[in-house]
């Protein structure tokens, strides 16, 4: 599941499925209300309406395939390879539609609370998203979740007038540095609340949900946007070989961020030797 921040294009909460080796963009859900009705039964949704939506999406996919096949005869070898990559994505969409059709007969669980307000923002939205992420894992609605928090509305709720993007270029400005610290303290407190909730929540076998999860919290905690020296918190007991409770500083030039993700995915049981631009795993994470 992929969850996105509201009003930030290309960012959201989502449930992803495996894509090509370099990854495919996945549309996300950017409102707590959207996630609520993804997880729980919507009284306004009939089976006939769901079938009609699935049929319409399948018709669009079929049309794309027909047009693509007619184009294939006029393309160069390189363009045909690109088109083949595109159709790999189309086939993934078809598989997703097939899964949706199979799940259509499986009733969704009853919501444990009322549907949230459509205009929920800031800290309240983040807390609710965290709670629904936990429910989605408990009910096995998904096993992978990505979430980008709505920092803009969080800042507004904190009374900070600077925008999230502007704040990330704080340089030597003391007011911006202070505002950045306040934001980071708030985000860290919310993440700590999420970890506490994971420890309180029970998995289907009665164990703590926290002990069966791998949780990564990343950030652009620096001035500017270079993909260097990015901090990350790795938590949860799902990665049995990872030693927690340490602060590790990795070599800047020889440590692609993809190595971090590859290490986590292997610990989750995925049989992968490569992810994006990775050059290997991070053995230091597995050492005592």
C-alpha positions as protocol buffer text, in pm:
chain_id: "A"
residue {
  index: 1
  type: UNK
  ca { x: 0 y: 0 z: 0 }
}
residue {
  index: 2
  type: UNK
  ca { x: 132 y: 341 z: -91 }
}
residue {
  index: 3
  type: UNK
  ca { x: 22 y: 644 z: 109 }
}
residue {
  index: 4
  type: UNK
  ca { x: 102 y: 995 z: -6 }
}
residue {
  index: 5
  type: UNK
  ca { x: 117 y: 1340 z: 142 }
}
residue {
  index: 6
  type: UNK
  ca { x: -177 y: 1555 z: 42 }
}
residue {
  index: 7
  type: UNK
  ca { x: -107 y: 1834 z: -212 }
}
residue {
  index: 8
  type: UNK
  ca { x: 239 y: 1699 z: -298 }
}
residue {
  index: 9
  type: UNK
  ca { x: 233 y: 1542 z: -647 }
}
residue {
  index: 10
  type: UNK
  ca { x: 374 y: 1192 z: -660 }
}
residue {
  index: 11
  type: UNK
  ca { x: 374 y: 1132 z: -285 }
}
residue {
  index: 12
  type: UNK
  ca { x: 120 y: 935 z: -81 }
}
residue {
  index: 13
  type: UNK
  ca { x: 36 y: 624 z: 124 }
}
residue {
  index: 14
  type: UNK
  ca { x: 24 y: 311 z: -85 }
}
residue {
  index: 15
  type: UNK
  ca { x: 31 y: -68 z: -93 }
}
residue {
  index: 16
  type: UNK
  ca { x: 290 y: -153 z: -359 }
}
residue {
  index: 17
  type: UNK
  ca { x: 346 y: -480 z: -540 }
}
residue {
  index: 18
  type: UNK
  ca { x: 679 y: -594 z: -691 }
}
residue {
  index: 19
  type: UNK
  ca { x: 766 y: -412 z: -1011 }
}
residue {
  index: 20
  type: UNK
  ca { x: 1052 y: -418 z: -1254 }
}
residue {
  index: 21
  type: UNK
  ca { x: 1409 y: -419 z: -1126 }
}
residue {
  index: 22
  type: UNK
  ca { x: 1438 y: -40 z: -1131 }
}
residue {
  index: 23
  type: UNK
  ca { x: 1087 y: 6 z: -997 }
}
residue {
  index: 24
  type: UNK
  ca { x: 759 y: 142 z: -1130 }
}
residue {
  index: 25
  type: UNK
  ca { x: 570 y: 442 z: -993 }
}
residue {
  index: 26
  type: UNK
  ca { x: 259 y: 341 z: -798 }
}
residue {
  index: 27
  type: UNK
  ca { x: -36 y: 575 z: -748 }
}
residue {
  index: 28
  type: UNK
  ca { x: -101 y: 637 z: -382 }
}
residue {
  index: 29
  type: UNK
  ca { x: -383 y: 732 z: -149 }
}
residue {
  index: 30
  type: UNK
  ca { x: -343 y: 1083 z: -15 }
}
residue {
  index: 31
  type: UNK
  ca { x: -643 y: 1122 z: 217 }
}
residue {
  index: 32
  type: UNK
  ca { x: -727 y: 929 z: 534 }
}
residue {
  index: 33
  type: UNK
  ca { x: -1083 y: 892 z: 402 }
}
residue {
  index: 34
  type: UNK
  ca { x: -958 y: 718 z: 85 }
}
residue {
  index: 35
  type: UNK
  ca { x: -757 y: 471 z: 292 }
}
residue {
  index: 36
  type: UNK
  ca { x: -1053 y: 417 z: 525 }
}
residue {
  index: 37
  type: UNK
  ca { x: -1276 y: 301 z: 240 }
}
residue {
  index: 38
  type: UNK
  ca { x: -994 y: 94 z: 91 }
}
residue {
  index: 39
  type: UNK
  ca { x: -969 y: -103 z: 415 }
}
residue {
  index: 40
  type: UNK
  ca { x: -1330 y: -110 z: 531 }
}
residue {
  index: 41
  type: UNK
  ca { x: -1671 y: -166 z: 378 }
}
residue {
  index: 42
  type: UNK
  ca { x: -1823 y: 138 z: 209 }
}
residue {
  index: 43
  type: UNK
  ca { x: -2203 y: 141 z: 255 }
}
residue {
  index: 44
  type: UNK
  ca { x: -2238 y: 335 z: -71 }
}
residue {
  index: 45
  type: UNK
  ca { x: -2049 y: 74 z: -276 }
}
residue {
  index: 46
  type: UNK
  ca { x: -2258 y: -196 z: -446 }
}
residue {
  index: 47
  type: UNK
  ca { x: -2118 y: -511 z: -608 }
}
residue {
  index: 48
  type: UNK
  ca { x: -2264 y: -401 z: -943 }
}
residue {
  index: 49
  type: UNK
  ca { x: -2075 y: -70 z: -926 }
}
residue {
  index: 50
  type: UNK
  ca { x: -1751 y: -251 z: -840 }
}
residue {
  index: 51
  type: UNK
  ca { x: -1796 y: -493 z: -1131 }
}
residue {
  index: 52
  type: UNK
  ca { x: -1862 y: -200 z: -1365 }
}
residue {
  index: 53
  type: UNK
  ca { x: -1542 y: -24 z: -1253 }
}
residue {
  index: 54
  type: UNK
  ca { x: -1333 y: -338 z: -1301 }
}
residue {
  index: 55
  type: UNK
  ca { x: -1484 y: -396 z: -1645 }
}
residue {
  index: 56
  type: UNK
  ca { x: -1410 y: -38 z: -1751 }
}
residue {
  index: 57
  type: UNK
  ca { x: -1047 y: -63 z: -1634 }
}
residue {
  index: 58
  type: UNK
  ca { x: -1003 y: -395 z: -1817 }
}
residue {
  index: 59
  type: UNK
  ca { x: -1145 y: -240 z: -2136 }
}
residue {
  index: 60
  type: UNK
  ca { x: -888 y: 41 z: -2116 }
}
residue {
  index: 61
  type: UNK
  ca { x: -605 y: -210 z: -2068 }
}
residue {
  index: 62
  type: UNK
  ca { x: -730 y: -414 z: -2367 }
}
residue {
  index: 63
  type: UNK
  ca { x: -737 y: -102 z: -2585 }
}
residue {
  index: 64
  type: UNK
  ca { x: -381 y: -11 z: -2484 }
}
residue {
  index: 65
  type: UNK
  ca { x: -261 y: -360 z: -2576 }
}
residue {
  index: 66
  type: UNK
  ca { x: -429 y: -354 z: -2919 }
}
residue {
  index: 67
  type: UNK
  ca { x: -283 y: -13 z: -3005 }
}
residue {
  index: 68
  type: UNK
  ca { x: 59 y: -119 z: -2880 }
}
residue {
  index: 69
  type: UNK
  ca { x: 67 y: -429 z: -3098 }
}
residue {
  index: 70
  type: UNK
  ca { x: -14 y: -225 z: -3407 }
}
residue {
  index: 71
  type: UNK
  ca { x: 269 y: 17 z: -3322 }
}
residue {
  index: 72
  type: UNK
  ca { x: 521 y: -261 z: -3266 }
}
residue {
  index: 73
  type: UNK
  ca { x: 560 y: -332 z: -3639 }
}
residue {
  index: 74
  type: UNK
  ca { x: 679 y: 22 z: -3713 }
}
residue {
  index: 75
  type: UNK
  ca { x: 928 y: 65 z: -3429 }
}
residue {
  index: 76
  type: UNK
  ca { x: 1305 y: 25 z: -3416 }
}
residue {
  index: 77
  type: UNK
  ca { x: 1463 y: -248 z: -3204 }
}
residue {
  index: 78
  type: UNK
  ca { x: 1540 y: -5 z: -2922 }
}
residue {
  index: 79
  type: UNK
  ca { x: 1187 y: 134 z: -2923 }
}
residue {
  index: 80
  type: UNK
  ca { x: 1043 y: -218 z: -2927 }
}
residue {
  index: 81
  type: UNK
  ca { x: 1244 y: -299 z: -2616 }
}
residue {
  index: 82
  type: UNK
  ca { x: 1105 y: 12 z: -2448 }
}
residue {
  index: 83
  type: UNK
  ca { x: 754 y: -88 z: -2556 }
}
residue {
  index: 84
  type: UNK
  ca { x: 810 y: -435 z: -2413 }
}
residue {
  index: 85
  type: UNK
  ca { x: 904 y: -276 z: -2078 }
}
residue {
  index: 86
  type: UNK
  ca { x: 584 y: -74 z: -2100 }
}
residue {
  index: 87
  type: UNK
  ca { x: 377 y: -388 z: -2159 }
}
residue {
  index: 88
  type: UNK
  ca { x: 541 y: -549 z: -1860 }
}
residue {
  index: 89
  type: UNK
  ca { x: 379 y: -271 z: -1659 }
}
residue {
  index: 90
  type: UNK
  ca { x: 47 y: -331 z: -1838 }
}
residue {
  index: 91
  type: UNK
  ca { x: 62 y: -699 z: -1744 }
}
residue {
  index: 92
  type: UNK
  ca { x: 118 y: -597 z: -1382 }
}
residue {
  index: 93
  type: UNK
  ca { x: -198 y: -386 z: -1403 }
}
residue {
  index: 94
  type: UNK
  ca { x: -389 y: -684 z: -1543 }
}
residue {
  index: 95
  type: UNK
  ca { x: -271 y: -902 z: -1257 }
}
residue {
  index: 96
  type: UNK
  ca { x: -386 y: -632 z: -1017 }
}
residue {
  index: 97
  type: UNK
  ca { x: -731 y: -628 z: -1179 }
}
residue {
  index: 98
  type: UNK
  ca { x: -749 y: -1007 z: -1151 }
}
residue {
  index: 99
  type: UNK
  ca { x: -667 y: -984 z: -781 }
}
residue {
  index: 100
  type: UNK
  ca { x: -934 y: -718 z: -731 }
}
residue {
  index: 101
  type: UNK
  ca { x: -1191 y: -939 z: -903 }
}
residue {
  index: 102
  type: UNK
  ca { x: -1102 y: -1234 z: -677 }
}
residue {
  index: 103
  type: UNK
  ca { x: -1123 y: -1017 z: -366 }
}
residue {
  index: 104
  type: UNK
  ca { x: -1460 y: -871 z: -469 }
}
residue {
  index: 105
  type: UNK
  ca { x: -1641 y: -1164 z: -308 }
}
residue {
  index: 106
  type: UNK
  ca { x: -1443 y: -1135 z: 16 }
}
residue {
  index: 107
  type: UNK
  ca { x: -1628 y: -902 z: 254 }
}
residue {
  index: 108
  type: UNK
  ca { x: -1425 y: -619 z: 401 }
}
residue {
  index: 109
  type: UNK
  ca { x: -1407 y: -596 z: 781 }
}
residue {
  index: 110
  type: UNK
  ca { x: -1639 y: -365 z: 967 }
}
residue {
  index: 111
  type: UNK
  ca { x: -1473 y: -36 z: 1053 }
}
residue {
  index: 112
  type: UNK
  ca { x: -1376 y: -5 z: 1422 }
}
residue {
  index: 113
  type: UNK
  ca { x: -1453 y: 368 z: 1413 }
}
residue {
  index: 114
  type: UNK
  ca { x: -1650 y: 618 z: 1207 }
}
residue {
  index: 115
  type: UNK
  ca { x: -1523 y: 743 z: 872 }
}
residue {
  index: 116
  type: UNK
  ca { x: -1286 y: 1039 z: 917 }
}
residue {
  index: 117
  type: UNK
  ca { x: -1359 y: 1389 z: 798 }
}
residue {
  index: 118
  type: UNK
  ca { x: -1267 y: 1451 z: 435 }
}
residue {
  index: 119
  type: UNK
  ca { x: -1072 y: 1761 z: 540 }
}
residue {
  index: 120
  type: UNK
  ca { x: -858 y: 1602 z: 812 }
}
residue {
  index: 121
  type: UNK
  ca { x: -505 y: 1749 z: 806 }
}
residue {
  index: 122
  type: UNK
  ca { x: -174 y: 1776 z: 988 }
}
residue {
  index: 123
  type: UNK
  ca { x: -102 y: 1588 z: 1309 }
}
residue {
  index: 124
  type: UNK
  ca { x: -453 y: 1440 z: 1332 }
}
residue {
  index: 125
  type: UNK
  ca { x: -426 y: 1302 z: 978 }
}
residue {
  index: 126
  type: UNK
  ca { x: -83 y: 1150 z: 1048 }
}
residue {
  index: 127
  type: UNK
  ca { x: -199 y: 982 z: 1370 }
}
residue {
  index: 128
  type: UNK
  ca { x: -503 y: 838 z: 1194 }
}
residue {
  index: 129
  type: UNK
  ca { x: -294 y: 717 z: 900 }
}
residue {
  index: 130
  type: UNK
  ca { x: -59 y: 542 z: 1144 }
}
residue {
  index: 131
  type: UNK
  ca { x: -356 y: 376 z: 1317 }
}
residue {
  index: 132
  type: UNK
  ca { x: -501 y: 255 z: 986 }
}
residue {
  index: 133
  type: UNK
  ca { x: -160 y: 126 z: 874 }
}
residue {
  index: 134
  type: UNK
  ca { x: -157 y: -91 z: 1186 }
}
residue {
  index: 135
  type: UNK
  ca { x: -510 y: -216 z: 1116 }
}
residue {
  index: 136
  type: UNK
  ca { x: -418 y: -294 z: 755 }
}
residue {
  index: 137
  type: UNK
  ca { x: -129 y: -510 z: 877 }
}
residue {
  index: 138
  type: UNK
  ca { x: -338 y: -680 z: 1145 }
}
residue {
  index: 139
  type: UNK
  ca { x: -612 y: -771 z: 895 }
}
residue {
  index: 140
  type: UNK
  ca { x: -358 y: -877 z: 630 }
}
residue {
  index: 141
  type: UNK
  ca { x: -503 y: -621 z: 387 }
}
residue {
  index: 142
  type: UNK
  ca { x: -141 y: -557 z: 292 }
}
residue {
  index: 143
  type: UNK
  ca { x: 204 y: -662 z: 401 }
}
residue {
  index: 144
  type: UNK
  ca { x: 396 y: -363 z: 267 }
}
residue {
  index: 145
  type: UNK
  ca { x: 317 y: 3 z: 331 }
}
residue {
  index: 146
  type: UNK
  ca { x: 495 y: 321 z: 226 }
}
residue {
  index: 147
  type: UNK
  ca { x: 388 y: 655 z: 368 }
}
residue {
  index: 148
  type: UNK
  ca { x: 500 y: 1012 z: 307 }
}
residue {
  index: 149
  type: UNK
  ca { x: 367 y: 1243 z: 573 }
}
residue {
  index: 150
  type: UNK
  ca { x: 183 y: 1568 z: 490 }
}
residue {
  index: 151
  type: UNK
  ca { x: 453 y: 1796 z: 631 }
}
residue {
  index: 152
  type: UNK
  ca { x: 300 y: 2112 z: 481 }
}
residue {
  index: 153
  type: UNK
  ca { x: -25 y: 2080 z: 676 }
}
residue {
  index: 154
  type: UNK
  ca { x: 171 y: 1962 z: 982 }
}
residue {
  index: 155
  type: UNK
  ca { x: 371 y: 2287 z: 976 }
}
residue {
  index: 156
  type: UNK
  ca { x: 52 y: 2490 z: 941 }
}
residue {
  index: 157
  type: UNK
  ca { x: -92 y: 2318 z: 1247 }
}
residue {
  index: 158
  type: UNK
  ca { x: 226 y: 2398 z: 1442 }
}
residue {
  index: 159
  type: UNK
  ca { x: 193 y: 2766 z: 1355 }
}
residue {
  index: 160
  type: UNK
  ca { x: 503 y: 2763 z: 1133 }
}
residue {
  index: 161
  type: UNK
  ca { x: 449 y: 2986 z: 830 }
}
residue {
  index: 162
  type: UNK
  ca { x: 743 y: 2852 z: 628 }
}
residue {
  index: 163
  type: UNK
  ca { x: 663 y: 2594 z: 362 }
}
residue {
  index: 164
  type: UNK
  ca { x: 817 y: 2247 z: 377 }
}
residue {
  index: 165
  type: UNK
  ca { x: 1031 y: 2296 z: 66 }
}
residue {
  index: 166
  type: UNK
  ca { x: 1155 y: 2637 z: 175 }
}
residue {
  index: 167
  type: UNK
  ca { x: 1236 y: 2499 z: 519 }
}
residue {
  index: 168
  type: UNK
  ca { x: 1466 y: 2235 z: 371 }
}
residue {
  index: 169
  type: UNK
  ca { x: 1695 y: 2513 z: 241 }
}
residue {
  index: 170
  type: UNK
  ca { x: 1765 y: 2663 z: 582 }
}
residue {
  index: 171
  type: UNK
  ca { x: 2137 y: 2734 z: 523 }
}
residue {
  index: 172
  type: UNK
  ca { x: 2260 y: 2959 z: 807 }
}
residue {
  index: 173
  type: UNK
  ca { x: 1920 y: 3115 z: 881 }
}
residue {
  index: 174
  type: UNK
  ca { x: 1860 y: 3075 z: 1255 }
}
residue {
  index: 175
  type: UNK
  ca { x: 1478 y: 3114 z: 1232 }
}
residue {
  index: 176
  type: UNK
  ca { x: 1465 y: 2841 z: 967 }
}
residue {
  index: 177
  type: UNK
  ca { x: 1701 y: 2617 z: 1162 }
}
residue {
  index: 178
  type: UNK
  ca { x: 1482 y: 2656 z: 1472 }
}
residue {
  index: 179
  type: UNK
  ca { x: 1165 y: 2587 z: 1273 }
}
residue {
  index: 180
  type: UNK
  ca { x: 1332 y: 2282 z: 1123 }
}
residue {
  index: 181
  type: UNK
  ca { x: 1419 y: 2154 z: 1471 }
}
residue {
  index: 182
  type: UNK
  ca { x: 1060 y: 2199 z: 1587 }
}
residue {
  index: 183
  type: UNK
  ca { x: 932 y: 2010 z: 1283 }
}
residue {
  index: 184
  type: UNK
  ca { x: 1181 y: 1727 z: 1338 }
}
residue {
  index: 185
  type: UNK
  ca { x: 1087 y: 1695 z: 1706 }
}
residue {
  index: 186
  type: UNK
  ca { x: 719 y: 1674 z: 1614 }
}
residue {
  index: 187
  type: UNK
  ca { x: 777 y: 1416 z: 1338 }
}
residue {
  index: 188
  type: UNK
  ca { x: 997 y: 1208 z: 1569 }
}
residue {
  index: 189
  type: UNK
  ca { x: 734 y: 1216 z: 1845 }
}
residue {
  index: 190
  type: UNK
  ca { x: 468 y: 1100 z: 1599 }
}
residue {
  index: 191
  type: UNK
  ca { x: 692 y: 818 z: 1478 }
}
residue {
  index: 192
  type: UNK
  ca { x: 760 y: 714 z: 1838 }
}
residue {
  index: 193
  type: UNK
  ca { x: 383 y: 704 z: 1895 }
}
residue {
  index: 194
  type: UNK
  ca { x: 351 y: 476 z: 1590 }
}
residue {
  index: 195
  type: UNK
  ca { x: 616 y: 237 z: 1727 }
}
residue {
  index: 196
  type: UNK
  ca { x: 441 y: 231 z: 2065 }
}
residue {
  index: 197
  type: UNK
  ca { x: 113 y: 144 z: 1892 }
}
residue {
  index: 198
  type: UNK
  ca { x: 285 y: -138 z: 1700 }
}
residue {
  index: 199
  type: UNK
  ca { x: 412 y: -277 z: 2032 }
}
residue {
  index: 200
  type: UNK
  ca { x: 60 y: -264 z: 2178 }
}
residue {
  index: 201
  type: UNK
  ca { x: -106 y: -421 z: 1871 }
}
residue {
  index: 202
  type: UNK
  ca { x: -141 y: -798 z: 1844 }
}
residue {
  index: 203
  type: UNK
  ca { x: -74 y: -1003 z: 1532 }
}
residue {
  index: 204
  type: UNK
  ca { x: -298 y: -1294 z: 1430 }
}
residue {
  index: 205
  type: UNK
  ca { x: -89 y: -1540 z: 1636 }
}
residue {
  index: 206
  type: UNK
  ca { x: -110 y: -1327 z: 1950 }
}
residue {
  index: 207
  type: UNK
  ca { x: 245 y: -1194 z: 1928 }
}
residue {
  index: 208
  type: UNK
  ca { x: 330 y: -824 z: 1916 }
}
residue {
  index: 209
  type: UNK
  ca { x: 286 y: -680 z: 1569 }
}
residue {
  index: 210
  type: UNK
  ca { x: 608 y: -484 z: 1626 }
}
residue {
  index: 211
  type: UNK
  ca { x: 804 y: -810 z: 1650 }
}
residue {
  index: 212
  type: UNK
  ca { x: 686 y: -916 z: 1304 }
}
residue {
  index: 213
  type: UNK
  ca { x: 754 y: -589 z: 1122 }
}
residue {
  index: 214
  type: UNK
  ca { x: 1049 y: -411 z: 966 }
}
residue {
  index: 215
  type: UNK
  ca { x: 997 y: -37 z: 1002 }
}
residue {
  index: 216
  type: UNK
  ca { x: 1214 y: 220 z: 828 }
}
residue {
  index: 217
  type: UNK
  ca { x: 1180 y: 594 z: 882 }
}
residue {
  index: 218
  type: UNK
  ca { x: 1375 y: 812 z: 643 }
}
residue {
  index: 219
  type: UNK
  ca { x: 1411 y: 1187 z: 601 }
}
residue {
  index: 220
  type: UNK
  ca { x: 1587 y: 1466 z: 415 }
}
residue {
  index: 221
  type: UNK
  ca { x: 1724 y: 1596 z: 745 }
}
residue {
  index: 222
  type: UNK
  ca { x: 1979 y: 1833 z: 594 }
}
residue {
  index: 223
  type: UNK
  ca { x: 1992 y: 2158 z: 399 }
}
residue {
  index: 224
  type: UNK
  ca { x: 1937 y: 2097 z: 29 }
}
residue {
  index: 225
  type: UNK
  ca { x: 1830 y: 1791 z: -166 }
}
residue {
  index: 226
  type: UNK
  ca { x: 2138 y: 1582 z: -235 }
}
residue {
  index: 227
  type: UNK
  ca { x: 2094 y: 1209 z: -185 }
}
residue {
  index: 228
  type: UNK
  ca { x: 2392 y: 1193 z: 48 }
}
residue {
  index: 229
  type: UNK
  ca { x: 2426 y: 1147 z: 424 }
}
residue {
  index: 230
  type: UNK
  ca { x: 2056 y: 1076 z: 460 }
}
residue {
  index: 231
  type: UNK
  ca { x: 1967 y: 946 z: 807 }
}
residue {
  index: 232
  type: UNK
  ca { x: 1735 y: 651 z: 855 }
}
residue {
  index: 233
  type: UNK
  ca { x: 1588 y: 477 z: 1158 }
}
residue {
  index: 234
  type: UNK
  ca { x: 1547 y: 101 z: 1129 }
}
residue {
  index: 235
  type: UNK
  ca { x: 1319 y: -61 z: 1384 }
}
residue {
  index: 236
  type: UNK
  ca { x: 1095 y: -363 z: 1441 }
}
residue {
  index: 237
  type: UNK
  ca { x: 1169 y: -726 z: 1518 }
}
residue {
  index: 238
  type: UNK
  ca { x: 1086 y: -866 z: 1175 }
}
residue {
  index: 239
  type: UNK
  ca { x: 1450 y: -852 z: 1062 }
}
residue {
  index: 240
  type: UNK
  ca { x: 1591 y: -1122 z: 1287 }
}
residue {
  index: 241
  type: UNK
  ca { x: 1956 y: -1075 z: 1189 }
}
residue {
  index: 242
  type: UNK
  ca { x: 1971 y: -697 z: 1225 }
}
residue {
  index: 243
  type: UNK
  ca { x: 2125 y: -573 z: 1548 }
}
residue {
  index: 244
  type: UNK
  ca { x: 1935 y: -273 z: 1686 }
}
residue {
  index: 245
  type: UNK
  ca { x: 2025 y: -6 z: 1940 }
}
residue {
  index: 246
  type: UNK
  ca { x: 2322 y: 138 z: 1751 }
}
residue {
  index: 247
  type: UNK
  ca { x: 2416 y: 459 z: 1570 }
}
residue {
  index: 248
  type: UNK
  ca { x: 2607 y: 364 z: 1256 }
}
residue {
  index: 249
  type: UNK
  ca { x: 2789 y: 608 z: 1027 }
}
residue {
  index: 250
  type: UNK
  ca { x: 2851 y: 454 z: 685 }
}
residue {
  index: 251
  type: UNK
  ca { x: 3111 y: 558 z: 424 }
}
residue {
  index: 252
  type: UNK
  ca { x: 2950 y: 834 z: 217 }
}
residue {
  index: 253
  type: UNK
  ca { x: 3093 y: 753 z: -126 }
}
residue {
  index: 254
  type: UNK
  ca { x: 3056 y: 375 z: -118 }
}
residue {
  index: 255
  type: UNK
  ca { x: 2711 y: 334 z: 32 }
}
residue {
  index: 256
  type: UNK
  ca { x: 2419 y: 375 z: -210 }
}
residue {
  index: 257
  type: UNK
  ca { x: 2086 y: 412 z: -31 }
}
residue {
  index: 258
  type: UNK
  ca { x: 1967 y: 115 z: -238 }
}
residue {
  index: 259
  type: UNK
  ca { x: 2206 y: -107 z: -38 }
}
residue {
  index: 260
  type: UNK
  ca { x: 2007 y: -21 z: 274 }
}
residue {
  index: 261
  type: UNK
  ca { x: 1680 y: -118 z: 108 }
}
residue {
  index: 262
  type: UNK
  ca { x: 1827 y: -438 z: -35 }
}
residue {
  index: 263
  type: UNK
  ca { x: 1946 y: -541 z: 312 }
}
residue {
  index: 264
  type: UNK
  ca { x: 1599 y: -484 z: 455 }
}
residue {
  index: 265
  type: UNK
  ca { x: 1424 y: -670 z: 175 }
}
residue {
  index: 266
  type: UNK
  ca { x: 1651 y: -971 z: 210 }
}
residue {
  index: 267
  type: UNK
  ca { x: 1580 y: -970 z: 583 }
}
residue {
  index: 268
  type: UNK
  ca { x: 1209 y: -969 z: 498 }
}
residue {
  index: 269
  type: UNK
  ca { x: 1260 y: -1292 z: 305 }
}
residue {
  index: 270
  type: UNK
  ca { x: 1270 y: -1159 z: -51 }
}
residue {
  index: 271
  type: UNK
  ca { x: 1512 y: -1351 z: -271 }
}
residue {
  index: 272
  type: UNK
  ca { x: 1675 y: -1050 z: -438 }
}
residue {
  index: 273
  type: UNK
  ca { x: 2039 y: -991 z: -526 }
}
residue {
  index: 274
  type: UNK
  ca { x: 1987 y: -640 z: -657 }
}
residue {
  index: 275
  type: UNK
  ca { x: 1760 y: -342 z: -603 }
}
residue {
  index: 276
  type: UNK
  ca { x: 1777 y: -28 z: -817 }
}
residue {
  index: 277
  type: UNK
  ca { x: 2140 y: 93 z: -818 }
}
residue {
  index: 278
  type: UNK
  ca { x: 2253 y: -124 z: -524 }
}
residue {
  index: 279
  type: UNK
  ca { x: 2605 y: -265 z: -513 }
}
residue {
  index: 280
  type: UNK
  ca { x: 2538 y: -514 z: -233 }
}
residue {
  index: 281
  type: UNK
  ca { x: 2398 y: -535 z: 118 }
}
residue {
  index: 282
  type: UNK
  ca { x: 2519 y: -362 z: 437 }
}
residue {
  index: 283
  type: UNK
  ca { x: 2687 y: -635 z: 645 }
}
residue {
  index: 284
  type: UNK
  ca { x: 2750 y: -386 z: 927 }
}
residue {
  index: 285
  type: UNK
  ca { x: 2376 y: -387 z: 1001 }
}
residue {
  index: 286
  type: UNK
  ca { x: 2394 y: -759 z: 1065 }
}
residue {
  index: 287
  type: UNK
  ca { x: 2688 y: -744 z: 1305 }
}
residue {
  index: 288
  type: UNK
  ca { x: 2666 y: -722 z: 1682 }
}
